[in-house]
Amino acid sequence: EAGVAQSPRYKIIEKRQSVAFWCNPISGHATLYWYQQILGQGPKLLIQFQNNGVVDDSQLPKDRFSAERLKGVDSTLKIQPAKLEDSAVYLCASDKWGGTYNEQFFGPGTRLTVL
Amino acid sequence: KNQVEQSPQSLIILEGKNCTLQCNYTVSPFSNLRWYKQDTGRGPVSLTIMTFSENTKSNGRYTATLDADTKQSSLHITASQLSDSASYICVVSADTDKLIFGTGTRLQVFP
């Protein structure tokens, strides 16, 4: 079974520029998550999709971040314009129902550096 | 406030030694507790998932315990290997399946 794919793996941009990340979840996983992980901290949920609908985006800074999952499969996360504090690893995860709980599988992440 | 705290923040051990990582949580209502291993530059990988009724679960050299009464969990690593060097994250799932992440314990295993 192929894992969660993300690209690019690394991105360096200057502040005020825009950037986009792509995620392809595990086939058949209906739920997709985007997390932000700042160095030395645990992941913070940005947005959760169920198929192509948003379940939770309460912690997404909507003035600069946007995400979409148009066909209920791939997803993109965009930042425009980027700030220095956006430097972090952006993790995508998808999950399947295990009968008692949802087990999340994470991608390798995209490391963003904003200069 | 739902919170997950881990200790120690970092740990250095010699190859072959055992170690135990701690996790305390204040999450309600509780659904399950997970331990993830995160290698540098990689996404977290699930080690164990325990529900309320389980008090111990093993995955190879990794053994997790859960005390739902005291809201504490531990992850014990037996006969550590160099490949165990990673961050270990304790994650508690609330009844809504929302995950609350700890900040992790960074483990370094030296030869």
mmCIF file of C-alpha atoms in Angstrom:
data_model
loop_
_atom_site.group_PDB
_atom_site.id
_atom_site.type_symbol
_atom_site.label_atom_id
_atom_site.label_comp_id
_atom_site.label_asym_id
_atom_site.label_seq_id
_atom_site.Cartn_x
_atom_site.Cartn_y
_atom_site.Cartn_z
ATOM 1 C CA GLU A 1 0.000 0.000 0.000
ATOM 2 C CA ALA A 2 1.479 3.341 -1.046
ATOM 3 C CA GLY A 3 1.769 5.955 1.695
ATOM 4 C CA VAL A 4 0.742 9.591 1.810
ATOM 5 C CA ALA A 5 2.695 11.540 -0.794
ATOM 6 C CA GLN A 6 3.677 15.189 -0.456
ATOM 7 C CA SER A 7 5.579 17.619 -2.624
ATOM 8 C CA PRO A 8 7.770 19.488 -2.626
ATOM 9 C CA ARG A 9 9.855 18.142 0.256
ATOM 10 C CA TYR A 10 11.621 21.459 0.792
ATOM 11 C CA LYS A 11 10.820 25.050 -0.132
ATOM 12 C CA ILE A 12 12.639 28.292 0.575
ATOM 13 C CA ILE A 13 10.889 31.588 -0.164
ATOM 14 C CA GLU A 14 11.112 35.193 0.869
ATOM 15 C CA LYS A 15 8.475 36.817 3.049
ATOM 16 C CA ARG A 16 5.442 38.140 1.204
ATOM 17 C CA GLN A 17 5.857 35.528 -1.535
ATOM 18 C CA SER A 18 3.282 32.802 -2.113
ATOM 19 C CA VAL A 19 3.783 29.038 -1.918
ATOM 20 C CA ALA A 20 1.679 25.923 -2.496
ATOM 21 C CA PHE A 21 1.992 22.395 -1.182
ATOM 22 C CA TRP A 22 0.448 19.259 -2.643
ATOM 23 C CA CYS A 23 -0.764 16.089 -0.945
ATOM 24 C CA ASN A 24 -1.977 12.763 -2.321
ATOM 25 C CA PRO A 25 -3.544 10.653 0.452
ATOM 26 C CA ILE A 26 -3.659 6.885 0.665
ATOM 27 C CA SER A 27 -6.158 5.480 -1.826
ATOM 28 C CA GLY A 28 -9.615 5.114 -0.326
ATOM 29 C CA HIS A 29 -8.993 7.374 2.673
ATOM 30 C CA ALA A 30 -11.879 9.808 2.889
ATOM 31 C CA THR A 31 -10.434 12.095 5.558
ATOM 32 C CA LEU A 32 -7.436 14.324 4.903
ATOM 33 C CA TYR A 33 -5.648 16.621 7.331
ATOM 34 C CA TRP A 34 -3.094 19.416 7.022
ATOM 35 C CA TYR A 35 -0.902 20.076 10.057
ATOM 36 C CA GLN A 36 1.713 22.721 10.807
ATOM 37 C CA GLN A 37 4.674 21.559 12.917
ATOM 38 C CA ILE A 38 6.988 24.245 14.222
ATOM 39 C CA LEU A 39 10.444 23.053 15.292
ATOM 40 C CA GLY A 40 10.343 21.463 18.748
ATOM 41 C CA GLN A 41 6.547 21.328 18.897
ATOM 42 C CA GLY A 42 3.862 18.793 18.137
ATOM 43 C CA PRO A 43 1.772 19.111 14.982
ATOM 44 C CA LYS A 44 -1.077 21.644 14.995
ATOM 45 C CA LEU A 45 -4.176 20.908 12.928
ATOM 46 C CA LEU A 46 -4.825 23.514 10.243
ATOM 47 C CA ILE A 47 -7.685 21.954 8.338
ATOM 48 C CA GLN A 48 -9.583 18.664 8.081
ATOM 49 C CA PHE A 49 -11.463 17.478 4.985
ATOM 50 C CA GLN A 50 -14.027 14.698 4.766
ATOM 51 C CA ASN A 51 -14.088 13.822 1.062
ATOM 52 C CA ASN A 52 -14.140 17.316 -0.511
ATOM 53 C CA GLY A 53 -15.931 19.063 2.362
ATOM 54 C CA VAL A 54 -14.286 20.991 5.205
ATOM 55 C CA VAL A 55 -14.904 19.476 8.654
ATOM 56 C CA ASP A 56 -12.679 21.747 10.749
ATOM 57 C CA ASP A 57 -10.686 24.824 9.749
ATOM 58 C CA SER A 58 -10.914 26.668 13.058
ATOM 59 C CA GLN A 59 -7.117 27.051 13.363
ATOM 60 C CA LEU A 60 -6.428 27.976 9.740
ATOM 61 C CA PRO A 61 -5.262 31.621 9.396
ATOM 62 C CA LYS A 62 -7.763 32.341 6.661
ATOM 63 C CA ASP A 63 -6.338 35.758 5.817
ATOM 64 C CA ARG A 64 -3.287 34.091 4.308
ATOM 65 C CA PHE A 65 -3.839 30.321 4.203
ATOM 66 C CA SER A 66 -6.210 28.463 1.915
ATOM 67 C CA ALA A 67 -6.743 24.793 1.140
ATOM 68 C CA GLU A 68 -8.837 22.818 -1.266
ATOM 69 C CA ARG A 69 -9.645 19.213 -2.063
ATOM 70 C CA LEU A 70 -11.733 19.576 -5.188
ATOM 71 C CA LYS A 71 -12.303 15.956 -6.205
ATOM 72 C CA GLY A 72 -12.093 14.421 -2.743
ATOM 73 C CA VAL A 73 -8.627 12.984 -3.412
ATOM 74 C CA ASP A 74 -5.591 15.283 -3.812
ATOM 75 C CA SER A 75 -5.319 18.450 -1.794
ATOM 76 C CA THR A 76 -3.343 21.684 -2.010
ATOM 77 C CA LEU A 77 -2.457 24.091 0.779
ATOM 78 C CA LYS A 78 -1.507 27.643 -0.167
ATOM 79 C CA ILE A 79 0.070 30.482 1.774
ATOM 80 C CA GLN A 80 -0.182 33.998 0.364
ATOM 81 C CA PRO A 81 1.617 36.121 1.463
ATOM 82 C CA ALA A 82 4.070 34.188 3.616
ATOM 83 C CA LYS A 83 5.405 35.532 6.905
ATOM 84 C CA LEU A 84 8.584 34.612 8.767
ATOM 85 C CA GLU A 85 6.549 32.759 11.407
ATOM 86 C CA ASP A 86 5.183 30.405 8.744
ATOM 87 C CA SER A 87 8.549 28.617 8.694
ATOM 88 C CA ALA A 88 7.610 25.077 9.707
ATOM 89 C CA VAL A 89 7.033 21.563 8.429
ATOM 90 C CA TYR A 90 3.630 21.091 6.819
ATOM 91 C CA LEU A 91 2.352 17.571 7.277
ATOM 92 C CA CYS A 92 -0.481 15.947 5.390
ATOM 93 C CA ALA A 93 -2.257 12.938 6.857
ATOM 94 C CA SER A 94 -5.141 10.706 5.879
ATOM 95 C CA ASP A 95 -7.050 8.155 7.870
ATOM 96 C CA LYS A 96 -9.230 5.099 7.698
ATOM 97 C CA TRP A 97 -11.780 3.805 10.137
ATOM 98 C CA GLY A 98 -10.301 0.910 12.140
ATOM 99 C CA GLY A 99 -13.525 -0.191 13.791
ATOM 100 C CA THR A 100 -12.828 1.567 17.085
ATOM 101 C CA TYR A 101 -10.854 4.634 16.034
ATOM 102 C CA ASN A 102 -9.455 6.454 13.016
ATOM 103 C CA GLU A 103 -5.803 5.608 12.425
ATOM 104 C CA GLN A 104 -3.917 8.493 10.822
ATOM 105 C CA PHE A 105 -1.078 7.986 8.384
ATOM 106 C CA PHE A 106 1.285 10.898 7.838
ATOM 107 C CA GLY A 107 3.227 11.971 4.789
ATOM 108 C CA PRO A 108 6.920 12.958 4.961
ATOM 109 C CA GLY A 109 6.077 16.655 5.182
ATOM 110 C CA THR A 110 7.183 19.780 3.360
ATOM 111 C CA ARG A 111 9.783 21.875 5.173
ATOM 112 C CA LEU A 112 9.132 25.569 4.485
ATOM 113 C CA THR A 113 11.723 28.226 5.234
ATOM 114 C CA VAL A 114 10.629 31.855 4.946
ATOM 115 C CA LEU A 115 13.499 34.363 4.743
ATOM 116 C CA LYS B 1 -8.242 22.756 28.762
ATOM 117 C CA ASN B 2 -7.232 19.634 26.792
ATOM 118 C CA GLN B 3 -3.507 19.187 27.179
ATOM 119 C CA VAL B 4 -0.809 16.546 26.729
ATOM 120 C CA GLU B 5 2.521 16.897 28.531
ATOM 121 C CA GLN B 6 5.578 14.739 27.946
ATOM 122 C CA SER B 7 8.759 14.185 29.888
ATOM 123 C CA PRO B 8 11.624 14.302 29.619
ATOM 124 C CA GLN B 9 11.964 16.833 26.816
ATOM 125 C CA SER B 10 15.119 15.081 25.650
ATOM 126 C CA LEU B 11 17.018 11.951 26.580
ATOM 127 C CA ILE B 12 20.409 10.483 25.730
ATOM 128 C CA ILE B 13 21.110 6.789 26.276
ATOM 129 C CA LEU B 14 23.691 4.232 25.204
ATOM 130 C CA GLU B 15 22.863 1.553 22.677
ATOM 131 C CA GLY B 16 21.474 -1.568 24.329
ATOM 132 C CA LYS B 17 20.032 0.266 27.324
ATOM 133 C CA ASN B 18 16.330 0.525 28.181
ATOM 134 C CA CYS B 19 14.435 3.762 28.651
ATOM 135 C CA THR B 20 10.968 4.974 29.580
ATOM 136 C CA LEU B 21 9.172 8.055 28.282
ATOM 137 C CA GLN B 22 6.270 9.625 30.166
ATOM 138 C CA CYS B 23 3.022 11.225 29.079
ATOM 139 C CA ASN B 24 0.418 12.955 31.256
ATOM 140 C CA TYR B 25 -2.832 14.193 29.807
ATOM 141 C CA THR B 26 -5.897 16.186 30.733
ATOM 142 C CA VAL B 27 -8.245 15.338 27.892
ATOM 143 C CA SER B 28 -11.945 14.782 28.309
ATOM 144 C CA PRO B 29 -13.810 12.898 27.119
ATOM 145 C CA PHE B 30 -11.039 10.384 26.429
ATOM 146 C CA SER B 31 -11.183 8.104 23.401
ATOM 147 C CA ASN B 32 -7.718 6.644 22.875
ATOM 148 C CA LEU B 33 -4.004 7.331 23.355
ATOM 149 C CA ARG B 34 -1.356 6.930 20.669
ATOM 150 C CA TRP B 35 2.399 6.929 20.581
ATOM 151 C CA TYR B 36 4.103 8.052 17.383
ATOM 152 C CA LYS B 37 7.759 7.862 16.365
ATOM 153 C CA GLN B 38 9.027 10.721 14.206
ATOM 154 C CA ASP B 39 12.413 10.366 12.576
ATOM 155 C CA THR B 40 14.181 13.582 11.623
ATOM 156 C CA GLY B 41 12.755 14.906 8.368
ATOM 157 C CA ARG B 42 9.946 12.356 8.274
ATOM 158 C CA GLY B 43 6.295 12.270 9.219
ATOM 159 C CA PRO B 44 5.131 10.583 12.448
ATOM 160 C CA VAL B 45 4.596 6.824 12.328
ATOM 161 C CA SER B 46 2.163 5.103 14.669
ATOM 162 C CA LEU B 47 3.674 2.735 17.251
ATOM 163 C CA THR B 48 0.657 1.881 19.419
ATOM 164 C CA ILE B 49 -2.946 2.932 19.901
ATOM 165 C CA MET B 50 -4.703 2.132 23.205
ATOM 166 C CA THR B 51 -8.334 2.567 24.092
ATOM 167 C CA PHE B 52 -9.745 3.141 27.559
ATOM 168 C CA SER B 53 -9.974 -0.566 28.332
ATOM 169 C CA GLU B 54 -6.381 -1.419 27.384
ATOM 170 C CA ASN B 55 -3.579 -0.880 29.881
ATOM 171 C CA THR B 56 -0.648 -2.266 27.913
ATOM 172 C CA LYS B 57 0.254 -2.793 24.283
ATOM 173 C CA SER B 58 3.480 -3.900 22.649
ATOM 174 C CA ASN B 59 5.002 -3.386 19.221
ATOM 175 C CA GLY B 60 8.305 -5.227 19.064
ATOM 176 C CA ARG B 61 10.710 -3.594 21.506
ATOM 177 C CA TYR B 62 8.192 -0.835 22.258
ATOM 178 C CA THR B 63 5.712 -1.321 25.120
ATOM 179 C CA ALA B 64 3.138 1.306 25.993
ATOM 180 C CA THR B 65 1.141 1.409 29.208
ATOM 181 C CA LEU B 66 -1.963 3.384 30.037
ATOM 182 C CA ASP B 67 -3.434 4.255 33.428
ATOM 183 C CA ALA B 68 -6.758 5.907 32.638
ATOM 184 C CA ASP B 69 -7.425 6.632 36.312
ATOM 185 C CA THR B 70 -4.297 8.758 36.785
ATOM 186 C CA LYS B 71 -4.300 9.865 33.114
ATOM 187 C CA GLN B 72 -0.749 8.741 32.577
ATOM 188 C CA SER B 73 0.970 6.708 29.897
ATOM 189 C CA SER B 74 4.502 5.505 29.384
ATOM 190 C CA LEU B 75 6.473 4.159 26.449
ATOM 191 C CA HIS B 76 9.199 1.687 27.339
ATOM 192 C CA ILE B 77 11.926 0.915 24.826
ATOM 193 C CA THR B 78 13.875 -2.280 25.442
ATOM 194 C CA ALA B 79 17.442 -2.893 24.271
ATOM 195 C CA SER B 80 17.679 0.397 22.392
ATOM 196 C CA GLN B 81 19.196 0.571 18.920
ATOM 197 C CA LEU B 82 20.732 3.468 17.020
ATOM 198 C CA SER B 83 17.637 3.524 14.814
ATOM 199 C CA ASP B 84 15.516 4.377 17.859
ATOM 200 C CA SER B 85 16.961 7.903 17.742
ATOM 201 C CA ALA B 86 13.892 10.002 16.988
ATOM 202 C CA SER B 87 11.187 12.114 18.576
ATOM 203 C CA TYR B 88 8.397 10.232 20.322
ATOM 204 C CA ILE B 89 5.051 11.977 20.404
ATOM 205 C CA CYS B 90 2.169 11.127 22.723
ATOM 206 C CA VAL B 91 -1.221 11.892 21.191
ATOM 207 C CA VAL B 92 -4.586 11.709 22.912
ATOM 208 C CA SER B 93 -7.814 11.495 20.981
ATOM 209 C CA ALA B 94 -10.871 13.168 22.404
ATOM 210 C CA ASP B 95 -14.287 11.666 21.863
ATOM 211 C CA THR B 96 -14.692 13.687 18.688
ATOM 212 C CA ASP B 97 -11.606 11.993 17.200
ATOM 213 C CA LYS B 98 -9.758 15.303 17.430
ATOM 214 C CA LEU B 99 -6.099 14.593 18.217
ATOM 215 C CA ILE B 100 -4.238 16.521 20.922
ATOM 216 C CA PHE B 101 -0.493 16.274 20.422
ATOM 217 C CA GLY B 102 2.246 16.463 23.028
ATOM 218 C CA THR B 103 5.463 18.302 22.201
ATOM 219 C CA GLY B 104 7.454 15.080 22.091
ATOM 220 C CA THR B 105 10.539 13.572 23.707
ATOM 221 C CA ARG B 106 13.691 13.692 21.614
ATOM 222 C CA LEU B 107 15.655 10.460 22.128
ATOM 223 C CA GLN B 108 19.265 10.080 21.063
ATOM 224 C CA VAL B 109 20.918 6.674 21.188
ATOM 225 C CA PHE B 110 24.711 6.634 21.058
ATOM 226 C CA PRO B 111 26.971 3.632 20.372
#
